[in-house]
PDB file of C-alpha atoms in Angstrom:
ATOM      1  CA  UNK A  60       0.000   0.000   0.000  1.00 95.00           C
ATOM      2  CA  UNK A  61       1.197   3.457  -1.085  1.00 97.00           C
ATOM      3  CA  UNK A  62       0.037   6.789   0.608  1.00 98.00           C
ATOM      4  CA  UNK A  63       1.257  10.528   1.211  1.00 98.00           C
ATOM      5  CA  UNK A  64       1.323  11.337   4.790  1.00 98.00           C
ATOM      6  CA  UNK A  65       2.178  14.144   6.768  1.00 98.00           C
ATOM      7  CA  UNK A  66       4.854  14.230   9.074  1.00 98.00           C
ATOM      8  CA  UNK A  67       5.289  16.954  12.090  1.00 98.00           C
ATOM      9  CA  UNK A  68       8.669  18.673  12.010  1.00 98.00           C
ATOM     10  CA  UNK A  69      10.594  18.360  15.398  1.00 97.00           C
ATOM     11  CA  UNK A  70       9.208  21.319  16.928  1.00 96.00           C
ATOM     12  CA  UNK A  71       5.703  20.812  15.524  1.00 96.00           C
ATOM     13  CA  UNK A  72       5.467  23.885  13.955  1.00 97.00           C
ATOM     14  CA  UNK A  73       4.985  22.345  10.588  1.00 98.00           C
ATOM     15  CA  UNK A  74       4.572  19.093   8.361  1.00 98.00           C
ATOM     16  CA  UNK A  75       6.679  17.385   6.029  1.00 98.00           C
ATOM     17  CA  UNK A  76       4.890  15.782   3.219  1.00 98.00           C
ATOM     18  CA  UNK A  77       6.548  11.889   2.631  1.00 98.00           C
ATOM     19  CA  UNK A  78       5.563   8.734   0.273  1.00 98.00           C
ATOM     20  CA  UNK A  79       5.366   6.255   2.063  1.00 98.00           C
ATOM     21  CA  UNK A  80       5.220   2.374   0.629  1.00 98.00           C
ATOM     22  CA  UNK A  81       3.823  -0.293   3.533  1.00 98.00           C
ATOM     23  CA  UNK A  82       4.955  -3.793   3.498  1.00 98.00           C
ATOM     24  CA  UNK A  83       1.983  -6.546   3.121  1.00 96.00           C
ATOM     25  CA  UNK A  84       2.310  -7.690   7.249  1.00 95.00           C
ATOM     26  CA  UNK A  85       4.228  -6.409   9.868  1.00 96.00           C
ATOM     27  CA  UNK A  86       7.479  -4.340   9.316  1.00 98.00           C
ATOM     28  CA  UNK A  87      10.562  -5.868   9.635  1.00 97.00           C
ATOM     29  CA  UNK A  88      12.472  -2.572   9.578  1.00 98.00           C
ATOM     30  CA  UNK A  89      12.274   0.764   7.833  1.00 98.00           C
ATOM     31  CA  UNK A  90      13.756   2.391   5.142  1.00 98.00           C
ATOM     32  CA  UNK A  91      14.050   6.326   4.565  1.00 99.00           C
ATOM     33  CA  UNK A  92      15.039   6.703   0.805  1.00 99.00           C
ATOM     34  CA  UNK A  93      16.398  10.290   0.899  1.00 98.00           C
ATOM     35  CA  UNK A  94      15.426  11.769  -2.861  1.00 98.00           C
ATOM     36  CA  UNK A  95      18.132  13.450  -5.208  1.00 98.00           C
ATOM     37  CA  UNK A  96      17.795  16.735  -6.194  1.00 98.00           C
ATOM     38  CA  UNK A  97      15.078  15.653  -8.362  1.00 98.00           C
ATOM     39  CA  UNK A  98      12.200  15.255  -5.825  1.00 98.00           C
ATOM     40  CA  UNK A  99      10.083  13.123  -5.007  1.00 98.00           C
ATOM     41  CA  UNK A 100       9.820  12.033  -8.614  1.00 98.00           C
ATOM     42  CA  UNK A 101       8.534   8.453  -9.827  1.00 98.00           C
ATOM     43  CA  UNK A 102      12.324   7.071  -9.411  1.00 98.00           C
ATOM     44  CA  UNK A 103      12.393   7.299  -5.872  1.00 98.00           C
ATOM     45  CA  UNK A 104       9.087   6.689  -5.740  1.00 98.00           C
ATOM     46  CA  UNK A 105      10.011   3.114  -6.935  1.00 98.00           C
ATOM     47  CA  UNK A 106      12.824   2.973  -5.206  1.00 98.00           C
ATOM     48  CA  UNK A 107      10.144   2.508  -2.249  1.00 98.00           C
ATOM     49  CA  UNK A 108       7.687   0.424  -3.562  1.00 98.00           C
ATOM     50  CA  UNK A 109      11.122  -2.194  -3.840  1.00 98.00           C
ATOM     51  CA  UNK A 110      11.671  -1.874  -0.050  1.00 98.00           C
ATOM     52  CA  UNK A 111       8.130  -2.773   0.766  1.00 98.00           C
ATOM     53  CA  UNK A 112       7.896  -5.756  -1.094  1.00 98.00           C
ATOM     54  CA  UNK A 113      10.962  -6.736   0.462  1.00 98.00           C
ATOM     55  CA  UNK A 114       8.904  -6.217   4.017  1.00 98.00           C
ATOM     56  CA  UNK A 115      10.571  -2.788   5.032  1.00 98.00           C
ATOM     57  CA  UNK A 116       8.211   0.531   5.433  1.00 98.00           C
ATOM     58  CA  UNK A 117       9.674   2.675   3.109  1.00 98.00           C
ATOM     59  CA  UNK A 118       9.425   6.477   3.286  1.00 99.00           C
ATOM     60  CA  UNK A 119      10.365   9.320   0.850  1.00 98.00           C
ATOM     61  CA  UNK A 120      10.508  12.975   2.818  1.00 98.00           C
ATOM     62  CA  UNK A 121       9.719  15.781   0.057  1.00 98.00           C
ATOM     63  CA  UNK A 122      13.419  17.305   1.024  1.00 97.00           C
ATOM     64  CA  UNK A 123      12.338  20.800  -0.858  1.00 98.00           C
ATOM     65  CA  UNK A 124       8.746  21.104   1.024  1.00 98.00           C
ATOM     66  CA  UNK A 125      10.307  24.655   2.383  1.00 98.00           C
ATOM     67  CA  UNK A 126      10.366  26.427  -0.933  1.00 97.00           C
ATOM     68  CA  UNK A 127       9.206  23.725  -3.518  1.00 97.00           C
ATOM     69  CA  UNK A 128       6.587  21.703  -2.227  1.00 97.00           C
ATOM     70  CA  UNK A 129       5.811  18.453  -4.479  1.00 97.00           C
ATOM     71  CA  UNK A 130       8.182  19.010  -7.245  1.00 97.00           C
ATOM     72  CA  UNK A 131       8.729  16.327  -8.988  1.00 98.00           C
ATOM     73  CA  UNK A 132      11.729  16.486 -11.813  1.00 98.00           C
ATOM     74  CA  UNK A 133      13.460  14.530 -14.789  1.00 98.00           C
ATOM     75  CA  UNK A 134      17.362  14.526 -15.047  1.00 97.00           C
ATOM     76  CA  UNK A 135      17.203  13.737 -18.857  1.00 97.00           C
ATOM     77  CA  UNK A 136      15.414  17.187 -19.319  1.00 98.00           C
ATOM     78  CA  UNK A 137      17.887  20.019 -19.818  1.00 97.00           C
ATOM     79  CA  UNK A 138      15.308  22.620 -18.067  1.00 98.00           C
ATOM     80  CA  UNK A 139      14.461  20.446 -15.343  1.00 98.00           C
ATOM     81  CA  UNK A 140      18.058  19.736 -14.398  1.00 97.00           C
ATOM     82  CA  UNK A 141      18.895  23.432 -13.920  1.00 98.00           C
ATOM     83  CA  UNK A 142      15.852  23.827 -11.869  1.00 98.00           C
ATOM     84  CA  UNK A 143      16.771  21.350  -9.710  1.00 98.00           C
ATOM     85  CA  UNK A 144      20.280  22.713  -9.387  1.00 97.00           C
ATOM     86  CA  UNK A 145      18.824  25.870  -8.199  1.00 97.00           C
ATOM     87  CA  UNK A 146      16.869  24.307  -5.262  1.00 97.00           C
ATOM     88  CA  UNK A 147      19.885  22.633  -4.456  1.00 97.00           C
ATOM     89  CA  UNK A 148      21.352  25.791  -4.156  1.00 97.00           C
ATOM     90  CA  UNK A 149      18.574  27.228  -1.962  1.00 97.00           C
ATOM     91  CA  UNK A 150      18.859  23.922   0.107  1.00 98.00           C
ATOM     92  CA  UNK A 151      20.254  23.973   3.492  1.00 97.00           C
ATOM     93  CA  UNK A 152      20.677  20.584   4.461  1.00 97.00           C
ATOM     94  CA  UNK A 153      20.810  20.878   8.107  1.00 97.00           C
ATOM     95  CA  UNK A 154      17.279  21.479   7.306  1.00 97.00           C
ATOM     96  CA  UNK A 155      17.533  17.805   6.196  1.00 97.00           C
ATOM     97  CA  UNK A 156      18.985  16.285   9.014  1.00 98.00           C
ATOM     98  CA  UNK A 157      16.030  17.826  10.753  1.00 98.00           C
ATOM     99  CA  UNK A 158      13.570  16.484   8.474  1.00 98.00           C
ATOM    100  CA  UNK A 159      15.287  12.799   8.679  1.00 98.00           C
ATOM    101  CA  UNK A 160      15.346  13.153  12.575  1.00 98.00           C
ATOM    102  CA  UNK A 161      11.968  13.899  12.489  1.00 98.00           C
ATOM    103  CA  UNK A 162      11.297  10.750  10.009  1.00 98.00           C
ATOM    104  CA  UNK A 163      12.884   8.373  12.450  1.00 98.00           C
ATOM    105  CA  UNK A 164      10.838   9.579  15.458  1.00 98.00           C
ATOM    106  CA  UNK A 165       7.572   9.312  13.164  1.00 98.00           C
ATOM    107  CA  UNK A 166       8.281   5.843  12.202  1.00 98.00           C
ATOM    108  CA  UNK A 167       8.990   4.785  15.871  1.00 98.00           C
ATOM    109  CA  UNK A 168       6.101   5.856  16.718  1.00 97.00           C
ATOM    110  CA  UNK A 169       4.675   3.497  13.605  1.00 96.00           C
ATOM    111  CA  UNK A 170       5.951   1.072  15.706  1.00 97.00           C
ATOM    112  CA  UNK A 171       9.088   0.326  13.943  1.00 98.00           C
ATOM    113  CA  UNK A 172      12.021   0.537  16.021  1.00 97.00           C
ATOM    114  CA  UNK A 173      14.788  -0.300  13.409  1.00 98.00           C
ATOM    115  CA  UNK A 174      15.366   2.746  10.741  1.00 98.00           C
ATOM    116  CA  UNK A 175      17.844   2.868   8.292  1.00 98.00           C
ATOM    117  CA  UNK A 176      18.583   5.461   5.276  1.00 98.00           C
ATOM    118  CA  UNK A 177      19.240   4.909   1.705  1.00 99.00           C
ATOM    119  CA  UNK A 178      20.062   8.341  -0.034  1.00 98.00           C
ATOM    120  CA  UNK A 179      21.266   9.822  -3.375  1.00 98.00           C
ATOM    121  CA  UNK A 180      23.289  12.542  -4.347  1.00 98.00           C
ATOM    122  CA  UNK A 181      22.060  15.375  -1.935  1.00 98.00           C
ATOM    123  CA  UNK A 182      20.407  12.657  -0.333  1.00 98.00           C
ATOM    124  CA  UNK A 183      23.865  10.709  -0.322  1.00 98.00           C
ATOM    125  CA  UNK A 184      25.085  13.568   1.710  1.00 98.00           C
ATOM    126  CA  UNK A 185      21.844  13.776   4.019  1.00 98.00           C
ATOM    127  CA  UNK A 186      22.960   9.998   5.347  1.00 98.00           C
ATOM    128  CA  UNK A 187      26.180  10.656   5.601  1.00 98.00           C
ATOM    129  CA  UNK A 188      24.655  14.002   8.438  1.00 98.00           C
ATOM    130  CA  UNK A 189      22.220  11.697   9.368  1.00 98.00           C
ATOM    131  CA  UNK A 190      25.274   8.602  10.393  1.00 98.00           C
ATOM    132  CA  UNK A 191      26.943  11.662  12.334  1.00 98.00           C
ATOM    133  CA  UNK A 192      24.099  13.761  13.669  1.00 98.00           C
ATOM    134  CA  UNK A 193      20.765  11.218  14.308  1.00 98.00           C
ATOM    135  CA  UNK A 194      20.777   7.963  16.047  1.00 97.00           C
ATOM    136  CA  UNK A 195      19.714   6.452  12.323  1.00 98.00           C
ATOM    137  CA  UNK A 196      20.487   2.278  12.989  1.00 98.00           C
ATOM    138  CA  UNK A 197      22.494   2.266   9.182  1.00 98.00           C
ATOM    139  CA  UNK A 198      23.264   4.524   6.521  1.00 98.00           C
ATOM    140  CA  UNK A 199      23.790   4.305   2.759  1.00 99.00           C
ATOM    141  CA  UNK A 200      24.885   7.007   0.377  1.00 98.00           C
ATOM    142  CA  UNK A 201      24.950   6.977  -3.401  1.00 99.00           C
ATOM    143  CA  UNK A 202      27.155   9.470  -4.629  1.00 98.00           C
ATOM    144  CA  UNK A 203      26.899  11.785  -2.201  1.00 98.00           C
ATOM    145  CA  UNK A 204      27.805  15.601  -2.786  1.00 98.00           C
ATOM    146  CA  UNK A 205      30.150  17.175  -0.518  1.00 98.00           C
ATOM    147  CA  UNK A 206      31.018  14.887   2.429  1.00 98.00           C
ATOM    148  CA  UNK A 207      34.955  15.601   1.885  1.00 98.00           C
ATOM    149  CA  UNK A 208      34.068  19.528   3.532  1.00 98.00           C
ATOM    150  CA  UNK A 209      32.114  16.967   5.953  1.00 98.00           C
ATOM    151  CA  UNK A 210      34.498  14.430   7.234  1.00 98.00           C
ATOM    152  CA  UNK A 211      35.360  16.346  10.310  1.00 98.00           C
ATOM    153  CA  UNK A 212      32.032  15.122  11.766  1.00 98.00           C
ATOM    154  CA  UNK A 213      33.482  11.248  10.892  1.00 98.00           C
ATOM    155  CA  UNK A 214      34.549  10.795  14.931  1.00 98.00           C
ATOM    156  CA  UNK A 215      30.263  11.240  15.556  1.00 98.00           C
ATOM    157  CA  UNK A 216      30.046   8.122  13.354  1.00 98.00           C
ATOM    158  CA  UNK A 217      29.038   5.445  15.772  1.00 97.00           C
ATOM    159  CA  UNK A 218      26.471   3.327  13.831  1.00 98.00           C
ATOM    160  CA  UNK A 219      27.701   1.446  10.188  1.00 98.00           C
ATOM    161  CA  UNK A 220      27.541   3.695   7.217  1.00 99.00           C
ATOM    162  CA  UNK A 221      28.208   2.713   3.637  1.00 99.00           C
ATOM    163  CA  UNK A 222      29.106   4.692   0.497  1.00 99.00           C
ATOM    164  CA  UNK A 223      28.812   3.993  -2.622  1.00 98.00           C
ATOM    165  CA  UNK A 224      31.303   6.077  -4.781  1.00 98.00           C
ATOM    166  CA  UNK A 225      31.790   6.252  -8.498  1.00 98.00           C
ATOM    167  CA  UNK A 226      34.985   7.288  -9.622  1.00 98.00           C
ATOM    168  CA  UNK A 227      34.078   9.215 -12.470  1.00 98.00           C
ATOM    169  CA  UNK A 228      31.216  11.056 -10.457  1.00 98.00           C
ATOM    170  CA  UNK A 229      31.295  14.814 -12.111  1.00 95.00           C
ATOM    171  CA  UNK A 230      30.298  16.076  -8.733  1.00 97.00           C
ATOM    172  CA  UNK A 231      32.761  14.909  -6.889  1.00 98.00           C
ATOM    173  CA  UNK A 232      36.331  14.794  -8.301  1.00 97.00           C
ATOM    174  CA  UNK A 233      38.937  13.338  -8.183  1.00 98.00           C
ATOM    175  CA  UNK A 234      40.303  15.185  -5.402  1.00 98.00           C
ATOM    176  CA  UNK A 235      37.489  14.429  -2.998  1.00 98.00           C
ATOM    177  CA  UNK A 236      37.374  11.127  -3.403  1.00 98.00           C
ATOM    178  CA  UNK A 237      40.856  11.047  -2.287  1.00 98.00           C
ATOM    179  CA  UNK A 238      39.897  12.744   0.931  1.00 98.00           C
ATOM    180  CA  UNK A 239      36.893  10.871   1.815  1.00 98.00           C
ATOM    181  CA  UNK A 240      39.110   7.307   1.444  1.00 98.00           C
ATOM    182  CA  UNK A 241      41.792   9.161   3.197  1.00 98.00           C
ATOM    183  CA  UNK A 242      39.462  10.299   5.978  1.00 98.00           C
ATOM    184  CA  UNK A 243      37.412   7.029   5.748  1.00 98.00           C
ATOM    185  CA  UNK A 244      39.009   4.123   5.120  1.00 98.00           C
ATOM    186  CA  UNK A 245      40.059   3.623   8.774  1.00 97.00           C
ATOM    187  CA  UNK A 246      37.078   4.341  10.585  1.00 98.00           C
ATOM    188  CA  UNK A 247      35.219   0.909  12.057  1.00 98.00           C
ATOM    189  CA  UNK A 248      31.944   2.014  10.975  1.00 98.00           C
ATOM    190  CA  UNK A 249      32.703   2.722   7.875  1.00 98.00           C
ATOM    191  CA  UNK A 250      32.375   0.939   4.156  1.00 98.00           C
ATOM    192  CA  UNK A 251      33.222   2.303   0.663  1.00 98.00           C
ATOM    193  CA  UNK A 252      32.844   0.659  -2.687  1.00 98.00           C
ATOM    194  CA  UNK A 253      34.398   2.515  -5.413  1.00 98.00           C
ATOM    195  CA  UNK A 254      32.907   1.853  -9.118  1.00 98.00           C
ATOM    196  CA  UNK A 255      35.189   2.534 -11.813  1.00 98.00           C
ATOM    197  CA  UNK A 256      34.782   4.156 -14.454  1.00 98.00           C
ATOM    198  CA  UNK A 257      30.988   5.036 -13.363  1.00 98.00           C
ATOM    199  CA  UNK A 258      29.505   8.879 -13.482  1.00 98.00           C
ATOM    200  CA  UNK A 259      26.886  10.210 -11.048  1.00 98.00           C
ATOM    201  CA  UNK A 260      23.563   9.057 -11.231  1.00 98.00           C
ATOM    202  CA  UNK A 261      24.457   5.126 -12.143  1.00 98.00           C
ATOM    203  CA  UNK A 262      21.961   3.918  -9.837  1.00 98.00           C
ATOM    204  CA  UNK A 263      18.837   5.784 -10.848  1.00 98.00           C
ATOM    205  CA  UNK A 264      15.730   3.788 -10.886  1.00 98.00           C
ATOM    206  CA  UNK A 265      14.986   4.690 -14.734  1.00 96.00           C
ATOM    207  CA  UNK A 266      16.538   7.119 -17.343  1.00 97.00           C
ATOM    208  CA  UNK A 267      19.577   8.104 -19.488  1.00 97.00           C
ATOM    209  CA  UNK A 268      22.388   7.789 -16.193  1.00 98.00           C
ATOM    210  CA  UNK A 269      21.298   4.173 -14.999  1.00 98.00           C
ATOM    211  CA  UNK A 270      23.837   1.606 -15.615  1.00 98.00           C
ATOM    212  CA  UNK A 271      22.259  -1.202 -15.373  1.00 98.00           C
ATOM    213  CA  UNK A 272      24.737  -3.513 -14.302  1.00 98.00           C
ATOM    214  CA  UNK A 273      26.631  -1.404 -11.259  1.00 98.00           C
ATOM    215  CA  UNK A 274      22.994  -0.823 -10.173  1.00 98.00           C
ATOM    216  CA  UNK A 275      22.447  -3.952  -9.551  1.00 98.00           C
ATOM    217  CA  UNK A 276      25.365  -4.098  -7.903  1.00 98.00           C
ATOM    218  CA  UNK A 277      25.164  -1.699  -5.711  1.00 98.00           C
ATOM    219  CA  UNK A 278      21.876  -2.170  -4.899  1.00 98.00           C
ATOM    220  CA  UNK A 279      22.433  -5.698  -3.622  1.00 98.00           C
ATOM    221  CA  UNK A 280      25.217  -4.685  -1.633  1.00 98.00           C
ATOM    222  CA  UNK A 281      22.857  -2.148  -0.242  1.00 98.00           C
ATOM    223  CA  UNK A 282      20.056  -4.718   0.706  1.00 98.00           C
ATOM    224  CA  UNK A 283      22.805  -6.743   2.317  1.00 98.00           C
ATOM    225  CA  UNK A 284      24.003  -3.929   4.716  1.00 98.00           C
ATOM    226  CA  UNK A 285      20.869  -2.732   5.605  1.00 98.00           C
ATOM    227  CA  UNK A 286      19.503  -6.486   6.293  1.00 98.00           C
ATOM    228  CA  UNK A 287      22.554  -6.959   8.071  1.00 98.00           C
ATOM    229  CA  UNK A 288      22.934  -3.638  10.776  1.00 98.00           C
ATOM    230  CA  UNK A 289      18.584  -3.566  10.674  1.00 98.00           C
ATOM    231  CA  UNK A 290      18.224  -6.863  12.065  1.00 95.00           C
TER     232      UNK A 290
END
């Protein structure tokens, strides 16, 4: 069963509009996919509906409900990706982390106590804040933006956290994916799978950037973790 619900912010003051995807039966765990720059669009909309059939509750935030509630865009349209890019650069995401927290204490009171986070792009950045800032049971990040200005927050890392990193990710160079295996490989919590070769965007549900292979990959690797540390 699919729905839109509404979910209080942490002081109350306001709602966050989320998908949501239910599981036939009882939860075994949930699942907050944290949406690209895109929205809530009909990717991670599917992205969702895969967690509940796998039994997980499965719940899309609208990240942009601030300024651009409901927006719903296509990376293969020219227009749509520089609209999207300008959210992103209206976008605070410690506004995020607030919106995630506030996830995690809606779905506990669902009655789910296990919560984990699979997010993309921005939303690869949002777990990597929500590993260090929440109390989130496991993260996963797809080609998250920006966690090398980030990795000063690593020590807060106390639950496992994955990250999925593509080395030919336009977003983040070369550079920066130095520094986050230099500031990451070490840490306990901690596990990074490089793809070679691969450019942002490989594991989007549909469209021109999926590769179909690596996505599979990835994603299985993802199920695995998440079965694993949700448990």
């Amino acid at each position: 069963m699919t729905e839109m619900v509404q979910i209080p912010t942490l002081d109350g003051a306001a709602t966050i509009p989320a998908y949501v995807a239910r599981p036939q039966g009882a939860a075994k765990a949930a699942i907050i996919v944290i949406p690209e720059i895109f929205g809530v669009n009909p990717g991670i909309r599917q992205k969702c509906d895969k967690w509940a059939a796998q039994g997980y509750l499965a719940v899309a935030p609208d990240i942009f409900w601030r300024f651009a509630p409901g927006v719903e865009l296509d990376p293969d349209q020219p227009e749509q990706l520089q609209e999207a890019f300008g959210y992103f650069q209206q976008y605070d995401p410690t506004d995020g982390v607030y919106d995630i927290e506030a996830a995690i204490h809606w779905i506990r009171r669902e009655g789910v106590a296990k919560v984990g986070c699979a997010g993309y792009c921005l939303g690869g950045r949002l777990a990597y804040m929500a590993a260090a800032r929440t109390d989130i049971d496991a993260s996963v990040g797809y080609y998250g933006v920006m966690i090398d200005t980030m990795l000063g927050e690593s020590h807060a890392i106390a639950r496992p956290l994955m990250l999925h990193i593509p080395t030919a990710d336009g977003f983040v160079p070369p550079e920066a994916q130095v520094a986050i295996h230099a500031g990451l490989d070490g840490h306990p919590k901690v596990t990074l799978h490089d793809y070679v070769g691969l450019d942002h965007g490989f594991a989007a549900e549909m469209g021109n950037r999926r590769n179909e292979e690596a996505a599979q990959l990835a994603d299985r690797r993802t199920q695995n973790f998440l079965a694993a540390n949700l448990a």
